[in-house]
PDB file of C-alpha atoms in Angstrom:
ATOM      1  CA  MET A   5      55.646 123.794  66.336  1.00 45.00           C
ATOM      2  CA  HIS A   6      56.552 126.884  68.524  1.00 46.00           C
ATOM      3  CA  ILE A   7      60.006 126.713  69.892  1.00 48.00           C
ATOM      4  CA  GLU A   8      61.388 128.744  72.831  1.00 49.00           C
ATOM      5  CA  LYS A   9      65.153 129.012  72.942  1.00 49.00           C
ATOM      6  CA  GLN A  10      65.959 129.010  76.618  1.00 62.00           C
ATOM      7  CA  LYS A  11      67.589 125.782  77.862  1.00 78.00           C
ATOM      8  CA  THR A  12      71.186 124.919  76.969  1.00 87.00           C
ATOM      9  CA  TYR A  13      71.664 121.226  75.705  1.00 97.00           C
ATOM     10  CA  HIS A  14      74.580 119.014  75.205  1.00 98.00           C
ATOM     11  CA  GLY A  15      73.405 117.585  72.056  1.00 98.00           C
ATOM     12  CA  ILE A  16      70.475 115.872  70.279  1.00 98.00           C
ATOM     13  CA  ILE A  17      69.403 112.195  70.787  1.00 98.00           C
ATOM     14  CA  ILE A  18      67.047 110.836  68.048  1.00 98.00           C
ATOM     15  CA  PHE A  19      64.540 108.096  68.714  1.00 97.00           C
ATOM     16  CA  GLY A  20      62.517 106.304  66.025  1.00 93.00           C
ATOM     17  CA  GLU A  21      61.344 103.051  64.701  1.00 88.00           C
ATOM     18  CA  MET A  22      63.035 101.194  61.826  1.00 82.00           C
ATOM     19  CA  ALA A  23      63.185 103.302  58.671  1.00 79.00           C
ATOM     20  CA  SER A  24      61.383 106.213  60.224  1.00 89.00           C
ATOM     21  CA  GLY A  25      64.047 108.677  58.887  1.00 91.00           C
ATOM     22  CA  LYS A  26      66.507 108.945  61.712  1.00 93.00           C
ATOM     23  CA  ASP A  27      69.576 109.065  59.640  1.00 92.00           C
ATOM     24  CA  THR A  28      67.983 111.272  57.050  1.00 93.00           C
ATOM     25  CA  LEU A  29      67.067 113.768  59.645  1.00 96.00           C
ATOM     26  CA  ALA A  30      70.569 113.845  61.031  1.00 97.00           C
ATOM     27  CA  ASP A  31      72.257 114.007  57.720  1.00 96.00           C
ATOM     28  CA  TYR A  32      70.199 117.024  56.877  1.00 97.00           C
ATOM     29  CA  LEU A  33      71.172 118.763  60.193  1.00 98.00           C
ATOM     30  CA  LEU A  34      74.864 117.926  59.301  1.00 97.00           C
ATOM     31  CA  GLU A  35      74.270 119.749  55.810  1.00 97.00           C
ATOM     32  CA  VAL A  36      72.733 122.766  57.114  1.00 97.00           C
ATOM     33  CA  ASN A  37      74.925 123.299  60.341  1.00 97.00           C
ATOM     34  CA  PRO A  38      78.594 122.602  59.995  1.00 95.00           C
ATOM     35  CA  LYS A  39      78.793 122.430  63.858  1.00 97.00           C
ATOM     36  CA  CYS A  40      76.776 119.120  63.917  1.00 98.00           C
ATOM     37  CA  CYS A  41      78.522 115.905  64.155  1.00 98.00           C
ATOM     38  CA  LYS A  42      76.914 112.489  63.791  1.00 98.00           C
ATOM     39  CA  TYR A  43      77.256 109.379  66.135  1.00 97.00           C
ATOM     40  CA  ASN A  44      75.277 106.193  66.218  1.00 95.00           C
ATOM     41  CA  ILE A  45      74.314 104.073  69.175  1.00 93.00           C
ATOM     42  CA  GLY A  46      74.228 100.960  66.788  1.00 88.00           C
ATOM     43  CA  ASN A  47      77.751 101.482  65.430  1.00 87.00           C
ATOM     44  CA  ALA A  48      79.210  99.032  68.041  1.00 88.00           C
ATOM     45  CA  VAL A  49      76.667  96.425  66.979  1.00 90.00           C
ATOM     46  CA  ARG A  50      77.086  97.188  63.128  1.00 86.00           C
ATOM     47  CA  GLN A  51      80.673  96.031  63.398  1.00 87.00           C
ATOM     48  CA  PHE A  52      79.385  92.450  63.561  1.00 89.00           C
ATOM     49  CA  LEU A  53      77.091  92.488  60.666  1.00 87.00           C
ATOM     50  CA  SER A  54      79.898  91.973  58.060  1.00 89.00           C
ATOM     51  CA  ILE A  55      79.777  88.316  59.135  1.00 89.00           C
ATOM     52  CA  ILE A  56      76.806  87.808  56.867  1.00 88.00           C
ATOM     53  CA  LYS A  57      79.399  87.928  53.871  1.00 88.00           C
ATOM     54  CA  VAL A  58      81.004  84.808  55.176  1.00 92.00           C
ATOM     55  CA  ASN A  59      78.147  82.986  56.959  1.00 89.00           C
ATOM     56  CA  PRO A  60      74.995  82.155  55.066  1.00 86.00           C
ATOM     57  CA  GLU A  61      72.988  81.370  58.102  1.00 88.00           C
ATOM     58  CA  PHE A  62      72.333  85.105  58.581  1.00 85.00           C
ATOM     59  CA  LYS A  63      71.555  85.989  54.945  1.00 80.00           C
ATOM     60  CA  GLY A  64      68.767  88.420  54.880  1.00 78.00           C
ATOM     61  CA  LYS A  65      68.554  88.553  58.584  1.00 81.00           C
ATOM     62  CA  ASN A  66      70.740  91.696  59.033  1.00 79.00           C
ATOM     63  CA  ARG A  67      68.245  93.487  61.369  1.00 75.00           C
ATOM     64  CA  ILE A  68      67.269  90.349  63.406  1.00 81.00           C
ATOM     65  CA  LEU A  69      70.995  89.839  64.012  1.00 87.00           C
ATOM     66  CA  GLY A  70      71.675  93.364  64.904  1.00 86.00           C
ATOM     67  CA  GLN A  71      68.696  93.161  67.484  1.00 83.00           C
ATOM     68  CA  SER A  72      70.021  89.887  68.969  1.00 88.00           C
ATOM     69  CA  ILE A  73      73.662  91.209  69.384  1.00 91.00           C
ATOM     70  CA  ALA A  74      72.326  94.478  71.110  1.00 89.00           C
ATOM     71  CA  ASP A  75      70.228  92.428  73.409  1.00 88.00           C
ATOM     72  CA  LYS A  76      73.249  90.379  74.458  1.00 93.00           C
ATOM     73  CA  LEU A  77      75.340  93.470  74.799  1.00 93.00           C
ATOM     74  CA  ARG A  78      72.840  95.061  77.011  1.00 91.00           C
ATOM     75  CA  GLU A  79      72.881  92.043  79.235  1.00 93.00           C
ATOM     76  CA  VAL A  80      76.624  92.822  80.001  1.00 95.00           C
ATOM     77  CA  HIS A  81      75.495  96.319  81.174  1.00 95.00           C
ATOM     78  CA  PRO A  82      72.191  98.142  80.237  1.00 93.00           C
ATOM     79  CA  ASP A  83      73.963 101.193  79.115  1.00 96.00           C
ATOM     80  CA  ILE A  84      76.887  99.677  77.448  1.00 96.00           C
ATOM     81  CA  LEU A  85      75.889 100.893  73.864  1.00 95.00           C
ATOM     82  CA  ASN A  86      75.197 104.298  75.230  1.00 97.00           C
ATOM     83  CA  ASP A  87      78.427 104.465  77.110  1.00 97.00           C
ATOM     84  CA  TYR A  88      80.313 103.373  73.909  1.00 95.00           C
ATOM     85  CA  CYS A  89      78.530 106.138  71.967  1.00 97.00           C
ATOM     86  CA  LEU A  90      79.237 108.803  74.485  1.00 97.00           C
ATOM     87  CA  SER A  91      82.873 107.651  74.833  1.00 96.00           C
ATOM     88  CA  LEU A  92      83.393 108.368  71.082  1.00 96.00           C
ATOM     89  CA  ILE A  93      82.415 112.000  71.594  1.00 97.00           C
ATOM     90  CA  TYR A  94      84.370 112.281  74.778  1.00 97.00           C
ATOM     91  CA  GLU A  95      87.556 110.877  73.094  1.00 96.00           C
ATOM     92  CA  LYS A  96      87.351 112.970  70.120  1.00 96.00           C
ATOM     93  CA  TRP A  97      87.783 116.120  72.297  1.00 97.00           C
ATOM     94  CA  GLU A  98      89.580 114.770  75.162  1.00 96.00           C
ATOM     95  CA  LYS A  99      93.115 115.873  73.996  1.00 95.00           C
ATOM     96  CA  ILE A 100      91.930 118.874  72.161  1.00 96.00           C
ATOM     97  CA  LEU A 101      90.340 120.341  75.155  1.00 96.00           C
ATOM     98  CA  GLU A 102      92.892 118.832  77.684  1.00 95.00           C
ATOM     99  CA  PHE A 103      90.364 116.990  79.894  1.00 95.00           C
ATOM    100  CA  SER A 104      91.605 116.064  83.226  1.00 90.00           C
ATOM    101  CA  ALA A 105      91.266 112.527  84.386  1.00 88.00           C
ATOM    102  CA  MET A 106      88.279 111.619  86.556  1.00 87.00           C
ATOM    103  CA  ASN A 107      89.627 108.308  87.989  1.00 83.00           C
ATOM    104  CA  ASN A 108      89.325 109.247  91.569  1.00 84.00           C
ATOM    105  CA  TYR A 109      85.852 110.796  91.598  1.00 87.00           C
ATOM    106  CA  ASP A 110      82.813 109.273  93.164  1.00 88.00           C
ATOM    107  CA  ASN A 111      79.634 108.784  91.121  1.00 86.00           C
ATOM    108  CA  LEU A 112      78.083 112.099  91.892  1.00 85.00           C
ATOM    109  CA  ASP A 113      81.333 114.169  91.345  1.00 93.00           C
ATOM    110  CA  PHE A 114      82.089 112.110  88.337  1.00 94.00           C
ATOM    111  CA  HIS A 115      78.670 112.854  86.858  1.00 94.00           C
ATOM    112  CA  THR A 116      79.206 116.605  87.639  1.00 94.00           C
ATOM    113  CA  ALA A 117      82.705 116.566  85.979  1.00 95.00           C
ATOM    114  CA  LEU A 118      81.387 114.848  82.939  1.00 96.00           C
ATOM    115  CA  LEU A 119      78.531 117.376  82.572  1.00 96.00           C
ATOM    116  CA  HIS A 120      81.237 120.082  82.674  1.00 96.00           C
ATOM    117  CA  LYS A 121      83.185 118.589  79.959  1.00 97.00           C
ATOM    118  CA  LEU A 122      80.015 118.363  77.842  1.00 98.00           C
ATOM    119  CA  ASP A 123      79.616 122.067  78.590  1.00 97.00           C
ATOM    120  CA  LEU A 124      83.071 122.499  76.714  1.00 97.00           C
ATOM    121  CA  ILE A 125      82.176 120.165  73.911  1.00 98.00           C
ATOM    122  CA  ILE A 126      78.952 121.788  72.953  1.00 97.00           C
ATOM    123  CA  GLU A 127      80.874 124.969  72.393  1.00 97.00           C
ATOM    124  CA  LYS A 128      82.864 123.133  69.551  1.00 97.00           C
ATOM    125  CA  GLU A 129      80.106 120.873  68.122  1.00 98.00           C
ATOM    126  CA  ILE A 130      76.603 119.686  68.348  1.00 98.00           C
ATOM    127  CA  PRO A 131      76.602 115.949  68.775  1.00 98.00           C
ATOM    128  CA  LEU A 132      73.747 114.167  67.014  1.00 98.00           C
ATOM    129  CA  VAL A 133      73.184 110.850  68.508  1.00 98.00           C
ATOM    130  CA  VAL A 134      71.203 108.604  66.278  1.00 96.00           C
ATOM    131  CA  GLY A 135      69.392 105.362  67.328  1.00 94.00           C
ATOM    132  CA  GLY A 136      67.726 105.740  70.849  1.00 94.00           C
ATOM    133  CA  ARG A 137      65.484 102.929  71.330  1.00 91.00           C
ATOM    134  CA  THR A 138      64.879 101.859  74.843  1.00 92.00           C
ATOM    135  CA  TYR A 139      63.600 103.670  77.965  1.00 94.00           C
ATOM    136  CA  GLN A 140      66.948 103.139  79.383  1.00 95.00           C
ATOM    137  CA  ASP A 141      68.476 105.080  76.517  1.00 95.00           C
ATOM    138  CA  PHE A 142      66.004 107.900  77.046  1.00 97.00           C
ATOM    139  CA  ASP A 143      66.963 108.288  80.620  1.00 98.00           C
ATOM    140  CA  TYR A 144      70.616 108.008  79.788  1.00 98.00           C
ATOM    141  CA  TRP A 145      70.740 110.830  77.315  1.00 98.00           C
ATOM    142  CA  CYS A 146      68.267 112.964  79.314  1.00 97.00           C
ATOM    143  CA  ASN A 147      70.638 112.559  82.396  1.00 97.00           C
ATOM    144  CA  LYS A 148      73.529 113.951  80.130  1.00 97.00           C
ATOM    145  CA  ASN A 149      71.189 116.895  79.106  1.00 98.00           C
ATOM    146  CA  PHE A 150      70.563 115.998  75.422  1.00 98.00           C
ATOM    147  CA  LEU A 151      67.593 117.171  73.596  1.00 98.00           C
ATOM    148  CA  THR A 152      65.292 114.138  73.054  1.00 98.00           C
ATOM    149  CA  VAL A 153      63.757 114.075  69.550  1.00 98.00           C
ATOM    150  CA  GLY A 154      61.336 111.615  68.352  1.00 97.00           C
ATOM    151  CA  ILE A 155      60.830 110.969  64.562  1.00 96.00           C
ATOM    152  CA  ILE A 156      57.474 109.245  63.691  1.00 93.00           C
ATOM    153  CA  CYS A 157      56.142 107.612  60.484  1.00 90.00           C
ATOM    154  CA  ASN A 158      53.286 105.288  59.665  1.00 83.00           C
ATOM    155  CA  PHE A 159      54.229 101.535  59.110  1.00 79.00           C
ATOM    156  CA  GLU A 160      53.419 101.465  55.395  1.00 75.00           C
ATOM    157  CA  LYS A 161      55.793 104.078  54.562  1.00 79.00           C
ATOM    158  CA  ARG A 162      58.507 102.758  56.918  1.00 77.00           C
ATOM    159  CA  TYR A 163      58.214  99.286  55.146  1.00 70.00           C
ATOM    160  CA  ALA A 164      58.369 100.784  51.868  1.00 72.00           C
ATOM    161  CA  ARG A 165      61.539 102.706  52.529  1.00 71.00           C
ATOM    162  CA  LEU A 166      63.024  99.700  54.184  1.00 70.00           C
ATOM    163  CA  CYS A 167      62.399  97.570  51.127  1.00 69.00           C
ATOM    164  CA  LYS A 168      63.918 100.241  48.974  1.00 66.00           C
ATOM    165  CA  ARG A 169      67.130 100.718  51.230  1.00 65.00           C
ATOM    166  CA  ASP A 170      67.825  97.096  52.303  1.00 60.00           C
ATOM    167  CA  GLY A 171      65.884  94.897  49.915  1.00 61.00           C
ATOM    168  CA  LEU A 172      62.697  92.983  50.143  1.00 57.00           C
ATOM    169  CA  GLU A 173      64.239  90.034  51.792  1.00 55.00           C
ATOM    170  CA  VAL A 174      65.650  92.015  54.704  1.00 54.00           C
ATOM    171  CA  ALA A 175      62.411  93.892  55.204  1.00 52.00           C
ATOM    172  CA  GLN A 176      60.481  90.871  55.349  1.00 49.00           C
ATOM    173  CA  ASN A 177      62.888  89.171  57.912  1.00 49.00           C
ATOM    174  CA  SER A 178      62.949  92.216  60.108  1.00 52.00           C
ATOM    175  CA  ASN A 179      61.321  91.887  63.536  1.00 50.00           C
ATOM    176  CA  PHE A 180      58.862  94.925  63.883  1.00 57.00           C
ATOM    177  CA  LYS A 181      57.579  93.417  67.144  1.00 58.00           C
ATOM    178  CA  HIS A 182      60.872  93.441  68.791  1.00 53.00           C
ATOM    179  CA  ASN A 183      60.631  94.878  72.271  1.00 55.00           C
ATOM    180  CA  THR A 184      62.820  97.785  71.222  1.00 59.00           C
ATOM    181  CA  GLU A 185      60.680  98.483  68.357  1.00 69.00           C
ATOM    182  CA  ILE A 186      57.657  98.544  70.463  1.00 78.00           C
ATOM    183  CA  ASP A 187      59.205 100.794  73.095  1.00 88.00           C
ATOM    184  CA  VAL A 188      60.868 103.177  70.740  1.00 91.00           C
ATOM    185  CA  GLY A 189      57.516 103.819  68.953  1.00 89.00           C
ATOM    186  CA  PHE A 190      55.863 104.988  72.315  1.00 92.00           C
ATOM    187  CA  ILE A 191      58.988 106.963  73.349  1.00 96.00           C
ATOM    188  CA  ALA A 192      59.237 108.863  70.101  1.00 96.00           C
ATOM    189  CA  LYS A 193      55.736 109.906  70.112  1.00 94.00           C
ATOM    190  CA  ASN A 194      54.767 110.475  73.748  1.00 96.00           C
ATOM    191  CA  LYS A 195      58.109 111.038  75.782  1.00 97.00           C
ATOM    192  CA  CYS A 196      60.459 113.083  73.515  1.00 98.00           C
ATOM    193  CA  GLU A 197      60.657 116.775  73.971  1.00 97.00           C
ATOM    194  CA  PHE A 198      60.450 117.549  70.146  1.00 97.00           C
ATOM    195  CA  VAL A 199      58.513 115.268  67.861  1.00 97.00           C
ATOM    196  CA  ILE A 200      58.919 115.372  64.015  1.00 97.00           C
ATOM    197  CA  ASP A 201      56.300 113.849  61.571  1.00 95.00           C
ATOM    198  CA  ASN A 202      58.167 112.080  58.688  1.00 93.00           C
ATOM    199  CA  ASP A 203      54.859 111.096  56.899  1.00 92.00           C
ATOM    200  CA  GLY A 204      55.337 113.656  54.330  1.00 89.00           C
ATOM    201  CA  ASP A 205      58.177 114.541  51.728  1.00 90.00           C
ATOM    202  CA  PHE A 206      61.717 115.822  52.339  1.00 92.00           C
ATOM    203  CA  ASN A 207      60.548 119.456  52.398  1.00 95.00           C
ATOM    204  CA  HIS A 208      58.006 118.676  55.190  1.00 94.00           C
ATOM    205  CA  LEU A 209      60.859 116.978  57.129  1.00 94.00           C
ATOM    206  CA  TYR A 210      63.435 119.769  56.545  1.00 96.00           C
ATOM    207  CA  LYS A 211      61.155 122.494  57.717  1.00 96.00           C
ATOM    208  CA  GLN A 212      60.796 120.624  60.994  1.00 97.00           C
ATOM    209  CA  ALA A 213      64.545 120.137  61.234  1.00 97.00           C
ATOM    210  CA  ASP A 214      65.120 123.751  60.890  1.00 97.00           C
ATOM    211  CA  GLN A 215      62.762 124.500  63.580  1.00 96.00           C
ATOM    212  CA  LEU A 216      64.784 121.976  65.717  1.00 96.00           C
ATOM    213  CA  LEU A 217      68.023 123.733  65.076  1.00 95.00           C
ATOM    214  CA  LYS A 218      66.620 126.900  66.656  1.00 94.00           C
ATOM    215  CA  LYS A 219      67.128 125.068  70.064  1.00 94.00           C
ATOM    216  CA  PHE A 220      70.977 125.725  69.552  1.00 94.00           C
TER     217      PHE A 220
END
C-alpha cells in the first residue's frame, strides 16, 4: 500500500470484527514506537465482566454480556463510550500540559479548543484507540482528526483465534450477527482510510503496521 505523509493526525482509531487482530496490531505499534499509547473503547464495559465470577447466569457469555451493556450505555448517550475513552487521553495530559478549563465555551468554540489540546497531546504521544465498531464511532473519531484504520480477517480464522483465546464455550456463545459486528465489518473494509489484511501470519501484519506508522 502506497503511503503519503501529508496530513497531521491526532491519533489512530482501529476498527475490526471480533478476533480480527485489533489488539495484536496495537500491541505491535506499542512495541516498535515508544510514543504510542493504547486505549480501548470497551474498557468502560469490561469493568462489568468480572460479575461472571460470581453469577453463573452469564457463564460463557462474556461477549454477549459486553454487547448488551454497551448497547444500554449508548442509550444513555450514543457517544458515551467514545467520550469516556477520549477523557482518559485528555485527563492523562491535563495537568502535565496545563490545559485551561473550557466550561464557558459554546459547542463550536469547545470543539476548536479541544482540537488544539489534541494538537499538544500528539506532540507527546500517539493515542491508539482500539475497538471502533459503529458508524457513530467512525464519525466521532474522524471529527477528532484520528486516522481510521480497519483490520479485516476471514471468519474461519477469527473464530479459530477466538476459540484459542477465550475458549470454545465463549466462542460458540458469541453473537457474530450483533448489529455492531455487522456494521464494523463494512466500516473496516469500506470506510477506513487505511485497511490492514490480517489473513496472513504475524510478519504479514507487521509489515502493514510499519507502513501505517509512516503516517506519523
